[in-house]
Coordinates of C-alpha atoms in Angstrom, one line a residue:
M125 CA -231.6 -5.7 46.5
N126 CA -234.4 -7.7 45.3
R127 CA -234.0 -10.5 42.7
R128 CA -235.8 -8.7 40.3
N129 CA -233.1 -5.5 40.5
L130 CA -230.0 -8.5 40.2
I131 CA -231.4 -10.2 37.2
S132 CA -231.6 -6.7 35.4
L133 CA -228.5 -5.3 36.3
A134 CA -227.1 -8.9 35.3
V135 CA -228.9 -9.0 32.0
G136 CA -227.6 -5.4 31.6
A137 CA -223.8 -6.3 32.5
M138 CA -224.3 -9.2 29.9
A139 CA -225.6 -6.8 27.4
F140 CA -222.7 -4.0 27.9
T141 CA -219.9 -6.9 27.0
A142 CA -221.6 -8.6 24.4
N143 CA -222.2 -5.3 22.3
P144 CA -219.9 -5.0 19.4
V145 CA -219.8 -1.1 19.2
R146 CA -219.1 -0.5 23.0
A147 CA -216.2 -3.2 22.7
A148 CA -215.5 -1.7 18.9
N149 CA -211.9 -0.2 18.2
T150 CA -210.0 0.7 21.3
L151 CA -207.2 1.3 18.9
S152 CA -205.9 4.8 18.6
P153 CA -207.1 7.2 15.9
V154 CA -204.7 7.5 12.6
E155 CA -204.6 10.7 10.7
V156 CA -203.1 10.7 7.3
F157 CA -201.3 13.2 5.4
K158 CA -201.3 12.0 1.7
N159 CA -201.7 13.7 -1.5
P160 CA -204.9 13.5 -3.2
S161 CA -203.4 11.8 -6.8
C162 CA -201.7 9.1 -4.9
G163 CA -203.4 5.4 -5.5
C164 CA -201.0 3.3 -2.7
C165 CA -201.3 5.7 0.0
G166 CA -205.3 4.8 -0.2
A167 CA -204.5 1.2 0.1
W168 CA -202.3 1.5 3.1
V169 CA -205.2 3.6 4.3
D170 CA -207.5 0.5 3.5
H171 CA -204.7 -1.6 5.2
L172 CA -205.0 0.6 8.5
K173 CA -208.7 0.0 8.1
A174 CA -208.7 -3.7 8.0
A175 CA -206.6 -4.0 11.1
G176 CA -209.1 -2.6 13.1
F177 CA -207.4 1.6 13.3
D178 CA -210.0 4.5 12.8
V179 CA -208.4 6.4 10.0
K180 CA -208.7 10.0 9.3
V181 CA -207.2 11.0 5.8
T182 CA -205.7 14.7 5.4
M183 CA -205.6 15.5 1.7
V184 CA -201.8 17.6 1.0
D185 CA -200.3 18.9 -1.9
D186 CA -196.7 18.2 0.1
T187 CA -196.6 15.8 2.9
S188 CA -192.9 16.9 3.7
V189 CA -195.4 19.9 5.4
A190 CA -196.3 17.3 7.8
R191 CA -193.3 15.6 8.6
R192 CA -191.7 18.9 9.6
K193 CA -194.4 20.0 11.6
Y194 CA -194.1 16.8 13.8
G195 CA -190.2 16.3 13.7
L196 CA -189.5 13.8 11.5
P197 CA -186.2 14.3 9.3
D198 CA -187.1 14.2 5.6
K199 CA -184.5 11.4 5.0
F200 CA -186.7 9.1 6.4
G201 CA -189.8 10.5 3.7
S202 CA -192.0 8.5 1.6
C203 CA -195.3 9.5 0.0
H204 CA -197.8 10.0 3.4
T205 CA -197.2 10.9 6.5
A206 CA -199.6 9.5 9.9
V207 CA -199.7 10.2 13.3
V208 CA -201.4 8.2 16.1
A209 CA -200.8 8.7 19.3
G210 CA -198.2 11.6 19.6
Y211 CA -195.7 9.6 17.0
V212 CA -195.5 9.6 13.2
V213 CA -195.5 7.0 11.0
E214 CA -193.6 7.2 8.0
G215 CA -194.8 5.9 4.5
H216 CA -195.7 2.1 4.0
V217 CA -195.4 0.6 7.6
P218 CA -197.6 -2.7 8.2
A219 CA -200.4 -2.2 10.8
A220 CA -198.6 -4.7 13.1
D221 CA -195.6 -2.6 13.6
V222 CA -197.8 0.5 14.4
K223 CA -199.5 -2.2 17.0
K224 CA -196.4 -3.2 18.1
L225 CA -195.4 0.9 18.5
L226 CA -198.5 1.9 20.8
T227 CA -197.6 -1.2 23.0
M228 CA -194.2 -0.9 23.6
K229 CA -194.3 3.5 23.7
P230 CA -190.9 3.8 22.9
V231 CA -189.6 7.5 23.5
A232 CA -189.5 8.3 19.7
I233 CA -190.5 10.4 17.0
G234 CA -192.0 7.3 15.3
I235 CA -191.2 4.6 13.1
A236 CA -190.1 4.6 9.2
V237 CA -190.4 2.9 5.6
P238 CA -188.7 5.3 3.7
G239 CA -189.6 5.2 0.0
M240 CA -192.2 2.6 -0.9
P241 CA -190.7 -0.8 -1.1
V242 CA -192.6 -3.4 -3.2
G243 CA -194.5 -5.8 -1.2
S244 CA -194.9 -3.6 1.9
P245 CA -198.8 -2.9 2.7
G246 CA -200.0 -0.7 -0.3
M247 CA -197.0 -1.5 -2.3
E248 CA -198.2 -5.1 -3.7
M249 CA -197.4 -5.8 -7.1
G250 CA -198.3 -9.5 -7.3
S251 CA -195.7 -11.9 -5.5
R252 CA -193.2 -9.6 -5.8
K253 CA -191.1 -8.8 -2.1
D254 CA -188.5 -6.4 -2.1
P255 CA -187.4 -7.2 1.7
Y256 CA -187.2 -4.1 3.7
Q257 CA -187.0 -2.6 7.0
V258 CA -189.2 -0.4 9.3
L259 CA -186.9 2.0 11.3
L260 CA -187.6 3.2 14.8
I261 CA -186.8 7.5 15.0
D262 CA -185.6 8.4 18.1
K263 CA -186.3 12.1 19.2
Q264 CA -182.7 12.9 17.8
G265 CA -183.2 11.7 14.8
R266 CA -181.1 8.7 14.6
E267 CA -182.7 5.1 13.4
R268 CA -182.5 1.6 14.7
V269 CA -184.0 -1.4 13.1
F270 CA -187.8 -1.8 14.3
S271 CA -188.4 -4.9 12.1
S272 CA -187.4 -6.3 9.0
Y273 CA -189.2 -7.8 6.1
S274 CA -187.4 -10.2 3.5

């Protein structure tokens, strides 16, 4: 290899690694099923996007249809259902917990924040923050605490 080819190869390698478009999002894409009239769901989508997720929103009249399709028991329901890398993410789950789920890769249906706790992502109301838990739902529909917020 001559000197000109070596320099060209080095410059090309530097451009490839320095290019922010190429180095962009390596997170799994997220599909969110939400009702068109729900504002807090839109705020949660913005929270995920700010954390680096590529999010596709699918408008539905009834999110329980998506929950059933992906095997999440209704008792863990909230106002929106998302799917990422084969996992269900139900409700106002912090993006950090979605990333943790994708890193850990547990054998599970997914994670959920049942209800709509004030202070969770998308449910901000000033300085008020109610305690809540993110639950990991196993393949049998059993729950255990994945994360706690106070």
